[in-house]
């Protein structure tokens, strides 16, 4: 286990370094002038040149690269041209909003996706199975941003059941900052009105983000369960007179978990990719919205910082999946 963690840590460092190099080179060759963007549309040439010198953009490429990489080693992600703050500070403010959205979406994916997959497998060939499979096909076919727009139109505009955008009602102040997750912070502060408002604002973004991934979860779970339900040890358990519930959950589901866990680990990456457009549609002040605004503003350091954070999440989630393998199947060894 320790060897695996050490290998993954070294892999993470190498991947982050490689990504930083690639992104830095790409941002340097783009036909854009960050100094002009930072100065504004009405800035004079001498003002743009002054900002270029302040940002160090007038120095040779190799000097800029060495300065950035050395700062990255100290945890310095540079300064945002858009907000004029340190990128690390911006990420600390934005990341909790994305984390809250991703966590709740992940919970919905696990509970409903796995549950629907089990139900479909138990009722294989029946009308309920066909209904769930139709839902899977539809869910996988609709892109998250399209579903987000449809949900906004139907449930926010026409039916007026949920808010259109944002994390809280405009007349409400955020709860005292502890975790950055409004639902958690409002509960810790005992502010129930803010808690319910934050949940209502989460409903549509979570639905848009989770539906497609939920469908994938149901599909993988159904396939794994159908394979294990036909195994001899399951038939033996039934022949012994065990009830169907323990047979399905204790015998079949546990052995079908490995492909499901693999799928859930991969879905984290899809969640992060889908959250970008979903946050833009719902004006969600998270990491995805920050990355999009940074790209549109040619805020190169902010783009690199957001990409590195996503890379860290990818590697950490894959490491957790690998560690879970050994717990789910004793035959798997990491030595």
PDB file of C-alpha atoms in Angstrom, residues 21-322:
ATOM      1  CA  UNK A  21       4.988  22.810 -19.318  1.00  0.00           C
ATOM      2  CA  UNK A  22       2.472  22.057 -22.079  1.00  0.00           C
ATOM      3  CA  UNK A  23      -0.042  24.658 -20.921  1.00  0.00           C
ATOM      4  CA  UNK A  24       2.612  27.306 -20.444  1.00  0.00           C
ATOM      5  CA  UNK A  25       3.979  26.751 -23.953  1.00  0.00           C
ATOM      6  CA  UNK A  26       0.494  26.758 -25.487  1.00  0.00           C
ATOM      7  CA  UNK A  27      -0.489  29.996 -23.768  1.00  0.00           C
ATOM      8  CA  UNK A  28       2.697  31.649 -24.942  1.00  0.00           C
ATOM      9  CA  UNK A  29       2.158  30.849 -28.626  1.00  0.00           C
ATOM     10  CA  UNK A  30      -1.482  31.962 -28.740  1.00  0.00           C
ATOM     11  CA  UNK A  31      -2.056  35.114 -30.820  1.00  0.00           C
ATOM     12  CA  UNK A  32      -3.144  37.222 -27.843  1.00  0.00           C
ATOM     13  CA  UNK A  33      -1.626  39.945 -25.680  1.00  0.00           C
ATOM     14  CA  UNK A  34      -2.453  39.412 -21.988  1.00  0.00           C
ATOM     15  CA  UNK A  35      -1.071  42.858 -21.148  1.00  0.00           C
ATOM     16  CA  UNK A  36      -3.540  44.513 -23.542  1.00  0.00           C
ATOM     17  CA  UNK A  37      -6.403  42.480 -22.066  1.00  0.00           C
ATOM     18  CA  UNK A  38      -5.385  43.428 -18.523  1.00  0.00           C
ATOM     19  CA  UNK A  39      -5.039  47.110 -19.451  1.00  0.00           C
ATOM     20  CA  UNK A  40      -8.495  47.338 -20.989  1.00  0.00           C
ATOM     21  CA  UNK A  41      -9.839  48.381 -24.354  1.00  0.00           C
ATOM     22  CA  UNK A  42      -9.180  52.120 -23.859  1.00  0.00           C
ATOM     23  CA  UNK A  43      -5.577  51.764 -22.647  1.00  0.00           C
ATOM     24  CA  UNK A  44      -2.826  53.680 -24.415  1.00  0.00           C
ATOM     25  CA  UNK A  45       0.254  51.872 -25.801  1.00  0.00           C
ATOM     26  CA  UNK A  46       2.479  53.185 -23.019  1.00  0.00           C
ATOM     27  CA  UNK A  47       0.031  51.884 -20.397  1.00  0.00           C
ATOM     28  CA  UNK A  48      -0.003  48.452 -22.040  1.00  0.00           C
ATOM     29  CA  UNK A  49       3.794  48.420 -22.121  1.00  0.00           C
ATOM     30  CA  UNK A  50       3.962  49.351 -18.449  1.00  0.00           C
ATOM     31  CA  UNK A  51       1.638  46.483 -17.514  1.00  0.00           C
ATOM     32  CA  UNK A  52       3.670  44.136 -19.698  1.00  0.00           C
ATOM     33  CA  UNK A  53       6.788  45.051 -17.733  1.00  0.00           C
ATOM     34  CA  UNK A  54       4.998  44.683 -14.393  1.00  0.00           C
ATOM     35  CA  UNK A  55       3.829  41.199 -15.351  1.00  0.00           C
ATOM     36  CA  UNK A  56       7.225  40.213 -16.679  1.00  0.00           C
ATOM     37  CA  UNK A  57       5.829  39.541 -20.146  1.00  0.00           C
ATOM     38  CA  UNK A  58       8.592  41.581 -21.775  1.00  0.00           C
ATOM     39  CA  UNK A  59      11.241  39.094 -20.674  1.00  0.00           C
ATOM     40  CA  UNK A  60      12.448  36.195 -22.872  1.00  0.00           C
ATOM     41  CA  UNK A  61      10.373  33.027 -22.945  1.00  0.00           C
ATOM     42  CA  UNK A  62      12.876  30.882 -21.042  1.00  0.00           C
ATOM     43  CA  UNK A  63      13.075  33.425 -18.191  1.00  0.00           C
ATOM     44  CA  UNK A  64       9.299  33.538 -17.889  1.00  0.00           C
ATOM     45  CA  UNK A  65       9.183  29.737 -17.892  1.00  0.00           C
ATOM     46  CA  UNK A  66      11.854  29.342 -15.200  1.00  0.00           C
ATOM     47  CA  UNK A  67      10.185  31.983 -13.046  1.00  0.00           C
ATOM     48  CA  UNK A  68       6.778  30.304 -13.319  1.00  0.00           C
ATOM     49  CA  UNK A  69       8.030  26.746 -12.690  1.00  0.00           C
ATOM     50  CA  UNK A  70      10.121  27.842  -9.697  1.00  0.00           C
ATOM     51  CA  UNK A  71       7.090  29.646  -8.274  1.00  0.00           C
ATOM     52  CA  UNK A  72       4.940  26.586  -8.940  1.00  0.00           C
ATOM     53  CA  UNK A  73       7.326  24.515  -6.839  1.00  0.00           C
ATOM     54  CA  UNK A  74       6.641  26.888  -3.936  1.00  0.00           C
ATOM     55  CA  UNK A  75       2.896  26.671  -4.453  1.00  0.00           C
ATOM     56  CA  UNK A  76       2.692  30.010  -6.266  1.00  0.00           C
ATOM     57  CA  UNK A  77       0.340  29.693  -9.252  1.00  0.00           C
ATOM     58  CA  UNK A  78       0.919  33.243 -10.392  1.00  0.00           C
ATOM     59  CA  UNK A  79      -1.340  36.285 -10.444  1.00  0.00           C
ATOM     60  CA  UNK A  80      -4.645  36.486 -12.249  1.00  0.00           C
ATOM     61  CA  UNK A  81      -4.919  39.205 -14.859  1.00  0.00           C
ATOM     62  CA  UNK A  82      -8.705  39.245 -14.493  1.00  0.00           C
ATOM     63  CA  UNK A  83      -9.077  39.586 -10.710  1.00  0.00           C
ATOM     64  CA  UNK A  84      -5.589  40.972  -9.935  1.00  0.00           C
ATOM     65  CA  UNK A  85      -5.314  38.468  -7.087  1.00  0.00           C
ATOM     66  CA  UNK A  86      -3.166  35.395  -6.632  1.00  0.00           C
ATOM     67  CA  UNK A  87      -4.578  32.486  -8.630  1.00  0.00           C
ATOM     68  CA  UNK A  88      -4.328  30.253  -5.543  1.00  0.00           C
ATOM     69  CA  UNK A  89      -6.563  32.684  -3.631  1.00  0.00           C
ATOM     70  CA  UNK A  90      -9.101  32.690  -6.467  1.00  0.00           C
ATOM     71  CA  UNK A  91      -9.141  28.906  -6.545  1.00  0.00           C
ATOM     72  CA  UNK A  92      -9.703  28.727  -2.790  1.00  0.00           C
ATOM     73  CA  UNK A  93     -12.775  30.933  -3.195  1.00  0.00           C
ATOM     74  CA  UNK A  94     -14.146  29.167  -6.267  1.00  0.00           C
ATOM     75  CA  UNK A  95     -13.353  25.524  -5.613  1.00  0.00           C
ATOM     76  CA  UNK A  96     -15.828  24.973  -2.714  1.00  0.00           C
ATOM     77  CA  UNK A  97     -18.743  25.886  -5.006  1.00  0.00           C
ATOM     78  CA  UNK A  98     -17.638  23.290  -7.554  1.00  0.00           C
ATOM     79  CA  UNK A  99     -16.919  20.753  -4.817  1.00  0.00           C
ATOM     80  CA  UNK A 100     -20.414  21.146  -3.360  1.00  0.00           C
ATOM     81  CA  UNK A 101     -21.986  20.676  -6.775  1.00  0.00           C
ATOM     82  CA  UNK A 102     -19.787  17.669  -7.592  1.00  0.00           C
ATOM     83  CA  UNK A 103     -20.303  15.951  -4.215  1.00  0.00           C
ATOM     84  CA  UNK A 104     -24.079  16.178  -4.348  1.00  0.00           C
ATOM     85  CA  UNK A 105     -24.071  15.065  -7.988  1.00  0.00           C
ATOM     86  CA  UNK A 106     -21.851  12.128  -7.051  1.00  0.00           C
ATOM     87  CA  UNK A 107     -24.212  11.104  -4.250  1.00  0.00           C
ATOM     88  CA  UNK A 108     -27.152  11.169  -6.672  1.00  0.00           C
ATOM     89  CA  UNK A 109     -25.179   9.149  -9.227  1.00  0.00           C
ATOM     90  CA  UNK A 110     -24.191   6.479  -6.694  1.00  0.00           C
ATOM     91  CA  UNK A 111     -27.572   6.095  -5.000  1.00  0.00           C
ATOM     92  CA  UNK A 112     -29.868   6.303  -8.020  1.00  0.00           C
ATOM     93  CA  UNK A 113     -27.482   4.858 -10.608  1.00  0.00           C
ATOM     94  CA  UNK A 114     -26.569   1.793  -8.560  1.00  0.00           C
ATOM     95  CA  UNK A 115     -30.155   1.389  -7.348  1.00  0.00           C
ATOM     96  CA  UNK A 116     -31.626   1.510 -10.849  1.00  0.00           C
ATOM     97  CA  UNK A 117     -28.979  -0.906 -12.087  1.00  0.00           C
ATOM     98  CA  UNK A 118     -29.829  -3.442  -9.386  1.00  0.00           C
ATOM     99  CA  UNK A 119     -33.559  -3.120 -10.037  1.00  0.00           C
ATOM    100  CA  UNK A 120     -33.027  -3.545 -13.790  1.00  0.00           C
ATOM    101  CA  UNK A 121     -30.879  -6.652 -13.260  1.00  0.00           C
ATOM    102  CA  UNK A 122     -33.376  -8.283 -10.904  1.00  0.00           C
ATOM    103  CA  UNK A 123     -36.183  -7.606 -13.392  1.00  0.00           C
ATOM    104  CA  UNK A 124     -34.155  -8.447 -16.518  1.00  0.00           C
ATOM    105  CA  UNK A 125     -36.406  -8.754 -19.551  1.00  0.00           C
ATOM    106  CA  UNK A 126     -39.450  -7.257 -17.826  1.00  0.00           C
ATOM    107  CA  UNK A 127     -41.152  -3.967 -18.601  1.00  0.00           C
ATOM    108  CA  UNK A 128     -39.361  -2.252 -15.704  1.00  0.00           C
ATOM    109  CA  UNK A 129     -35.999  -3.327 -17.113  1.00  0.00           C
ATOM    110  CA  UNK A 130     -36.875  -1.953 -20.546  1.00  0.00           C
ATOM    111  CA  UNK A 131     -38.038   1.314 -18.999  1.00  0.00           C
ATOM    112  CA  UNK A 132     -34.762   1.746 -17.103  1.00  0.00           C
ATOM    113  CA  UNK A 133     -32.738   0.868 -20.203  1.00  0.00           C
ATOM    114  CA  UNK A 134     -34.658   3.468 -22.201  1.00  0.00           C
ATOM    115  CA  UNK A 135     -33.845   6.021 -19.505  1.00  0.00           C
ATOM    116  CA  UNK A 136     -30.172   5.018 -19.745  1.00  0.00           C
ATOM    117  CA  UNK A 137     -30.108   5.586 -23.498  1.00  0.00           C
ATOM    118  CA  UNK A 138     -31.816   8.967 -23.229  1.00  0.00           C
ATOM    119  CA  UNK A 139     -29.626  10.070 -20.326  1.00  0.00           C
ATOM    120  CA  UNK A 140     -26.403   9.173 -22.133  1.00  0.00           C
ATOM    121  CA  UNK A 141     -27.547  10.909 -25.331  1.00  0.00           C
ATOM    122  CA  UNK A 142     -28.312  14.347 -23.863  1.00  0.00           C
ATOM    123  CA  UNK A 143     -25.290  16.606 -23.230  1.00  0.00           C
ATOM    124  CA  UNK A 144     -25.276  18.211 -19.764  1.00  0.00           C
ATOM    125  CA  UNK A 145     -25.431  21.797 -21.049  1.00  0.00           C
ATOM    126  CA  UNK A 146     -28.448  21.007 -23.255  1.00  0.00           C
ATOM    127  CA  UNK A 147     -30.240  19.388 -20.333  1.00  0.00           C
ATOM    128  CA  UNK A 148     -29.317  22.398 -18.192  1.00  0.00           C
ATOM    129  CA  UNK A 149     -31.001  24.766 -20.644  1.00  0.00           C
ATOM    130  CA  UNK A 150     -34.108  22.567 -20.832  1.00  0.00           C
ATOM    131  CA  UNK A 151     -34.347  22.352 -17.043  1.00  0.00           C
ATOM    132  CA  UNK A 152     -34.011  26.107 -16.763  1.00  0.00           C
ATOM    133  CA  UNK A 153     -36.744  26.661 -19.313  1.00  0.00           C
ATOM    134  CA  UNK A 154     -39.207  24.154 -17.820  1.00  0.00           C
ATOM    135  CA  UNK A 155     -38.651  24.223 -14.051  1.00  0.00           C
ATOM    136  CA  UNK A 156     -37.348  27.763 -13.569  1.00  0.00           C
ATOM    137  CA  UNK A 157     -39.021  29.796 -16.313  1.00  0.00           C
ATOM    138  CA  UNK A 158     -42.323  28.061 -16.987  1.00  0.00           C
ATOM    139  CA  UNK A 159     -43.138  26.335 -13.685  1.00  0.00           C
ATOM    140  CA  UNK A 160     -41.136  28.675 -11.425  1.00  0.00           C
ATOM    141  CA  UNK A 161     -40.304  25.809  -9.066  1.00  0.00           C
ATOM    142  CA  UNK A 162     -36.563  26.373  -8.738  1.00  0.00           C
ATOM    143  CA  UNK A 163     -34.218  29.362  -9.025  1.00  0.00           C
ATOM    144  CA  UNK A 164     -32.752  30.200 -12.408  1.00  0.00           C
ATOM    145  CA  UNK A 165     -29.130  30.791 -11.384  1.00  0.00           C
ATOM    146  CA  UNK A 166     -26.675  31.456  -8.558  1.00  0.00           C
ATOM    147  CA  UNK A 167     -26.043  29.708  -5.228  1.00  0.00           C
ATOM    148  CA  UNK A 168     -28.387  31.717  -2.979  1.00  0.00           C
ATOM    149  CA  UNK A 169     -31.299  34.109  -3.141  1.00  0.00           C
ATOM    150  CA  UNK A 170     -30.079  37.589  -4.033  1.00  0.00           C
ATOM    151  CA  UNK A 171     -31.369  39.026  -0.732  1.00  0.00           C
ATOM    152  CA  UNK A 172     -29.529  36.433   1.375  1.00  0.00           C
ATOM    153  CA  UNK A 173     -25.979  36.761   2.634  1.00  0.00           C
ATOM    154  CA  UNK A 174     -23.724  33.672   2.512  1.00  0.00           C
ATOM    155  CA  UNK A 175     -23.353  31.748   5.774  1.00  0.00           C
ATOM    156  CA  UNK A 176     -20.203  32.237   7.890  1.00  0.00           C
ATOM    157  CA  UNK A 177     -17.301  30.696   5.979  1.00  0.00           C
ATOM    158  CA  UNK A 178     -16.058  27.393   7.388  1.00  0.00           C
ATOM    159  CA  UNK A 179     -15.918  24.944   4.504  1.00  0.00           C
ATOM    160  CA  UNK A 180     -17.165  27.090   1.626  1.00  0.00           C
ATOM    161  CA  UNK A 181     -20.040  24.642   1.111  1.00  0.00           C
ATOM    162  CA  UNK A 182     -23.187  26.668   1.688  1.00  0.00           C
ATOM    163  CA  UNK A 183     -25.278  23.654   2.701  1.00  0.00           C
ATOM    164  CA  UNK A 184     -22.737  22.564   5.306  1.00  0.00           C
ATOM    165  CA  UNK A 185     -21.882  26.053   6.580  1.00  0.00           C
ATOM    166  CA  UNK A 186     -25.548  27.012   6.935  1.00  0.00           C
ATOM    167  CA  UNK A 187     -26.228  23.830   8.936  1.00  0.00           C
ATOM    168  CA  UNK A 188     -23.263  24.496  11.199  1.00  0.00           C
ATOM    169  CA  UNK A 189     -24.535  28.051  11.770  1.00  0.00           C
ATOM    170  CA  UNK A 190     -28.134  26.912  12.288  1.00  0.00           C
ATOM    171  CA  UNK A 191     -29.362  29.091   9.380  1.00  0.00           C
ATOM    172  CA  UNK A 192     -32.105  26.894   7.992  1.00  0.00           C
ATOM    173  CA  UNK A 193     -33.463  29.458   5.554  1.00  0.00           C
ATOM    174  CA  UNK A 194     -30.059  29.675   3.868  1.00  0.00           C
ATOM    175  CA  UNK A 195     -29.772  25.878   3.900  1.00  0.00           C
ATOM    176  CA  UNK A 196     -33.068  25.388   2.055  1.00  0.00           C
ATOM    177  CA  UNK A 197     -32.251  28.207  -0.363  1.00  0.00           C
ATOM    178  CA  UNK A 198     -28.885  26.649  -1.197  1.00  0.00           C
ATOM    179  CA  UNK A 199     -30.520  23.251  -1.731  1.00  0.00           C
ATOM    180  CA  UNK A 200     -33.103  24.754  -4.110  1.00  0.00           C
ATOM    181  CA  UNK A 201     -30.346  26.458  -6.074  1.00  0.00           C
ATOM    182  CA  UNK A 202     -28.452  23.152  -6.267  1.00  0.00           C
ATOM    183  CA  UNK A 203     -31.415  21.146  -7.565  1.00  0.00           C
ATOM    184  CA  UNK A 204     -31.285  22.026 -11.267  1.00  0.00           C
ATOM    185  CA  UNK A 205     -27.476  22.083 -11.681  1.00  0.00           C
ATOM    186  CA  UNK A 206     -27.208  18.713  -9.931  1.00  0.00           C
ATOM    187  CA  UNK A 207     -29.967  17.245 -12.109  1.00  0.00           C
ATOM    188  CA  UNK A 208     -28.278  18.528 -15.277  1.00  0.00           C
ATOM    189  CA  UNK A 209     -24.892  17.221 -14.217  1.00  0.00           C
ATOM    190  CA  UNK A 210     -25.967  13.878 -12.766  1.00  0.00           C
ATOM    191  CA  UNK A 211     -28.525  12.558 -15.238  1.00  0.00           C
ATOM    192  CA  UNK A 212     -26.100  11.393 -17.926  1.00  0.00           C
ATOM    193  CA  UNK A 213     -23.582  10.002 -15.423  1.00  0.00           C
ATOM    194  CA  UNK A 214     -26.408   8.374 -13.472  1.00  0.00           C
ATOM    195  CA  UNK A 215     -27.441   6.557 -16.641  1.00  0.00           C
ATOM    196  CA  UNK A 216     -23.893   5.243 -17.090  1.00  0.00           C
ATOM    197  CA  UNK A 217     -23.878   4.047 -13.483  1.00  0.00           C
ATOM    198  CA  UNK A 218     -27.144   2.189 -13.985  1.00  0.00           C
ATOM    199  CA  UNK A 219     -25.813   0.540 -17.132  1.00  0.00           C
ATOM    200  CA  UNK A 220     -22.576  -0.682 -15.529  1.00  0.00           C
ATOM    201  CA  UNK A 221     -24.358  -1.896 -12.408  1.00  0.00           C
ATOM    202  CA  UNK A 222     -26.944  -3.801 -14.434  1.00  0.00           C
ATOM    203  CA  UNK A 223     -24.260  -5.522 -16.507  1.00  0.00           C
ATOM    204  CA  UNK A 224     -22.226  -6.492 -13.452  1.00  0.00           C
ATOM    205  CA  UNK A 225     -25.258  -7.737 -11.566  1.00  0.00           C
ATOM    206  CA  UNK A 226     -26.509  -9.840 -14.480  1.00  0.00           C
ATOM    207  CA  UNK A 227     -23.131 -11.565 -14.636  1.00  0.00           C
ATOM    208  CA  UNK A 228     -22.944 -12.306 -10.916  1.00  0.00           C
ATOM    209  CA  UNK A 229     -26.597 -13.334 -10.545  1.00  0.00           C
ATOM    210  CA  UNK A 230     -25.931 -16.236 -12.898  1.00  0.00           C
ATOM    211  CA  UNK A 231     -22.908 -17.503 -10.969  1.00  0.00           C
ATOM    212  CA  UNK A 232     -23.082 -20.916  -9.202  1.00  0.00           C
ATOM    213  CA  UNK A 233     -22.554 -19.456  -5.712  1.00  0.00           C
ATOM    214  CA  UNK A 234     -25.645 -17.271  -6.136  1.00  0.00           C
ATOM    215  CA  UNK A 235     -27.741 -20.240  -7.219  1.00  0.00           C
ATOM    216  CA  UNK A 236     -26.374 -22.172  -4.256  1.00  0.00           C
ATOM    217  CA  UNK A 237     -27.350 -19.401  -1.854  1.00  0.00           C
ATOM    218  CA  UNK A 238     -30.865 -19.412  -3.256  1.00  0.00           C
ATOM    219  CA  UNK A 239     -31.016 -23.197  -3.028  1.00  0.00           C
ATOM    220  CA  UNK A 240     -30.194 -22.951   0.677  1.00  0.00           C
ATOM    221  CA  UNK A 241     -33.369 -20.947   1.165  1.00  0.00           C
ATOM    222  CA  UNK A 242     -31.832 -17.515   1.708  1.00  0.00           C
ATOM    223  CA  UNK A 243     -34.108 -14.581   1.085  1.00  0.00           C
ATOM    224  CA  UNK A 244     -33.692 -12.682  -2.171  1.00  0.00           C
ATOM    225  CA  UNK A 245     -32.542  -9.489  -0.451  1.00  0.00           C
ATOM    226  CA  UNK A 246     -29.437 -10.990   1.226  1.00  0.00           C
ATOM    227  CA  UNK A 247     -28.665 -12.989  -1.912  1.00  0.00           C
ATOM    228  CA  UNK A 248     -28.674  -9.885  -4.092  1.00  0.00           C
ATOM    229  CA  UNK A 249     -26.888  -7.516  -1.741  1.00  0.00           C
ATOM    230  CA  UNK A 250     -24.420  -9.777   0.099  1.00  0.00           C
ATOM    231  CA  UNK A 251     -23.525 -12.307  -2.557  1.00  0.00           C
ATOM    232  CA  UNK A 252     -24.181 -10.777  -5.977  1.00  0.00           C
ATOM    233  CA  UNK A 253     -23.723  -7.056  -5.470  1.00  0.00           C
ATOM    234  CA  UNK A 254     -20.425  -7.257  -3.585  1.00  0.00           C
ATOM    235  CA  UNK A 255     -18.833  -9.243  -6.403  1.00  0.00           C
ATOM    236  CA  UNK A 256     -20.264  -6.880  -9.022  1.00  0.00           C
ATOM    237  CA  UNK A 257     -18.764  -3.834  -7.338  1.00  0.00           C
ATOM    238  CA  UNK A 258     -15.354  -3.794  -9.041  1.00  0.00           C
ATOM    239  CA  UNK A 259     -16.573  -2.635 -12.483  1.00  0.00           C
ATOM    240  CA  UNK A 260     -18.983  -0.274 -10.737  1.00  0.00           C
ATOM    241  CA  UNK A 261     -16.183   1.280  -8.663  1.00  0.00           C
ATOM    242  CA  UNK A 262     -14.093   1.639 -11.823  1.00  0.00           C
ATOM    243  CA  UNK A 263     -16.954   3.386 -13.516  1.00  0.00           C
ATOM    244  CA  UNK A 264     -17.518   5.726 -10.572  1.00  0.00           C
ATOM    245  CA  UNK A 265     -13.845   6.682 -10.558  1.00  0.00           C
ATOM    246  CA  UNK A 266     -14.004   7.532 -14.249  1.00  0.00           C
ATOM    247  CA  UNK A 267     -17.205   9.516 -13.747  1.00  0.00           C
ATOM    248  CA  UNK A 268     -15.325  12.020 -11.594  1.00  0.00           C
ATOM    249  CA  UNK A 269     -13.506  13.131 -14.715  1.00  0.00           C
ATOM    250  CA  UNK A 270     -16.760  13.430 -16.641  1.00  0.00           C
ATOM    251  CA  UNK A 271     -18.296  15.363 -13.749  1.00  0.00           C
ATOM    252  CA  UNK A 272     -15.467  17.886 -13.897  1.00  0.00           C
ATOM    253  CA  UNK A 273     -15.777  18.231 -17.654  1.00  0.00           C
ATOM    254  CA  UNK A 274     -19.550  18.613 -17.488  1.00  0.00           C
ATOM    255  CA  UNK A 275     -19.448  21.020 -14.555  1.00  0.00           C
ATOM    256  CA  UNK A 276     -17.707  23.659 -16.680  1.00  0.00           C
ATOM    257  CA  UNK A 277     -20.640  24.221 -19.037  1.00  0.00           C
ATOM    258  CA  UNK A 278     -23.257  23.613 -16.343  1.00  0.00           C
ATOM    259  CA  UNK A 279     -21.696  26.321 -14.165  1.00  0.00           C
ATOM    260  CA  UNK A 280     -21.759  28.748 -17.094  1.00  0.00           C
ATOM    261  CA  UNK A 281     -25.439  28.051 -17.800  1.00  0.00           C
ATOM    262  CA  UNK A 282     -26.482  28.468 -14.153  1.00  0.00           C
ATOM    263  CA  UNK A 283     -24.043  31.326 -13.402  1.00  0.00           C
ATOM    264  CA  UNK A 284     -22.496  29.115 -10.741  1.00  0.00           C
ATOM    265  CA  UNK A 285     -19.415  30.824  -9.245  1.00  0.00           C
ATOM    266  CA  UNK A 286     -17.201  27.753  -9.239  1.00  0.00           C
ATOM    267  CA  UNK A 287     -14.009  26.464 -10.760  1.00  0.00           C
ATOM    268  CA  UNK A 288     -15.573  25.763 -14.155  1.00  0.00           C
ATOM    269  CA  UNK A 289     -16.970  29.265 -14.522  1.00  0.00           C
ATOM    270  CA  UNK A 290     -13.617  30.668 -13.403  1.00  0.00           C
ATOM    271  CA  UNK A 291     -11.794  28.607 -16.042  1.00  0.00           C
ATOM    272  CA  UNK A 292     -14.147  29.733 -18.822  1.00  0.00           C
ATOM    273  CA  UNK A 293     -13.871  33.403 -17.846  1.00  0.00           C
ATOM    274  CA  UNK A 294     -10.090  33.023 -17.718  1.00  0.00           C
ATOM    275  CA  UNK A 295      -9.948  31.501 -21.204  1.00  0.00           C
ATOM    276  CA  UNK A 296     -12.135  34.241 -22.658  1.00  0.00           C
ATOM    277  CA  UNK A 297      -9.969  36.888 -20.975  1.00  0.00           C
ATOM    278  CA  UNK A 298      -6.670  35.241 -21.975  1.00  0.00           C
ATOM    279  CA  UNK A 299      -5.857  34.970 -18.267  1.00  0.00           C
ATOM    280  CA  UNK A 300      -3.166  32.360 -18.830  1.00  0.00           C
ATOM    281  CA  UNK A 301      -1.986  31.775 -15.271  1.00  0.00           C
ATOM    282  CA  UNK A 302      -5.570  31.278 -14.093  1.00  0.00           C
ATOM    283  CA  UNK A 303      -6.201  28.760 -16.880  1.00  0.00           C
ATOM    284  CA  UNK A 304      -3.090  26.785 -15.958  1.00  0.00           C
ATOM    285  CA  UNK A 305      -3.985  26.858 -12.253  1.00  0.00           C
ATOM    286  CA  UNK A 306      -7.521  25.573 -12.852  1.00  0.00           C
ATOM    287  CA  UNK A 307      -6.224  22.808 -15.136  1.00  0.00           C
ATOM    288  CA  UNK A 308      -3.683  21.694 -12.535  1.00  0.00           C
ATOM    289  CA  UNK A 309      -6.362  21.474  -9.839  1.00  0.00           C
ATOM    290  CA  UNK A 310      -8.484  19.267 -12.107  1.00  0.00           C
ATOM    291  CA  UNK A 311      -5.435  17.085 -12.823  1.00  0.00           C
ATOM    292  CA  UNK A 312      -4.846  16.590  -9.095  1.00  0.00           C
ATOM    293  CA  UNK A 313      -8.462  15.507  -8.620  1.00  0.00           C
ATOM    294  CA  UNK A 314      -8.151  13.009 -11.486  1.00  0.00           C
ATOM    295  CA  UNK A 315      -5.034  11.346 -10.080  1.00  0.00           C
ATOM    296  CA  UNK A 316      -6.326  11.296  -6.491  1.00  0.00           C
ATOM    297  CA  UNK A 317      -9.647   9.753  -7.529  1.00  0.00           C
ATOM    298  CA  UNK A 318      -7.905   7.054  -9.562  1.00  0.00           C
ATOM    299  CA  UNK A 319      -5.630   6.274  -6.611  1.00  0.00           C
ATOM    300  CA  UNK A 320      -8.630   5.898  -4.307  1.00  0.00           C
ATOM    301  CA  UNK A 321     -10.235   3.509  -6.815  1.00  0.00           C
ATOM    302  CA  UNK A 322      -7.071   1.384  -6.902  1.00  0.00           C
TER     303      UNK A 322
END
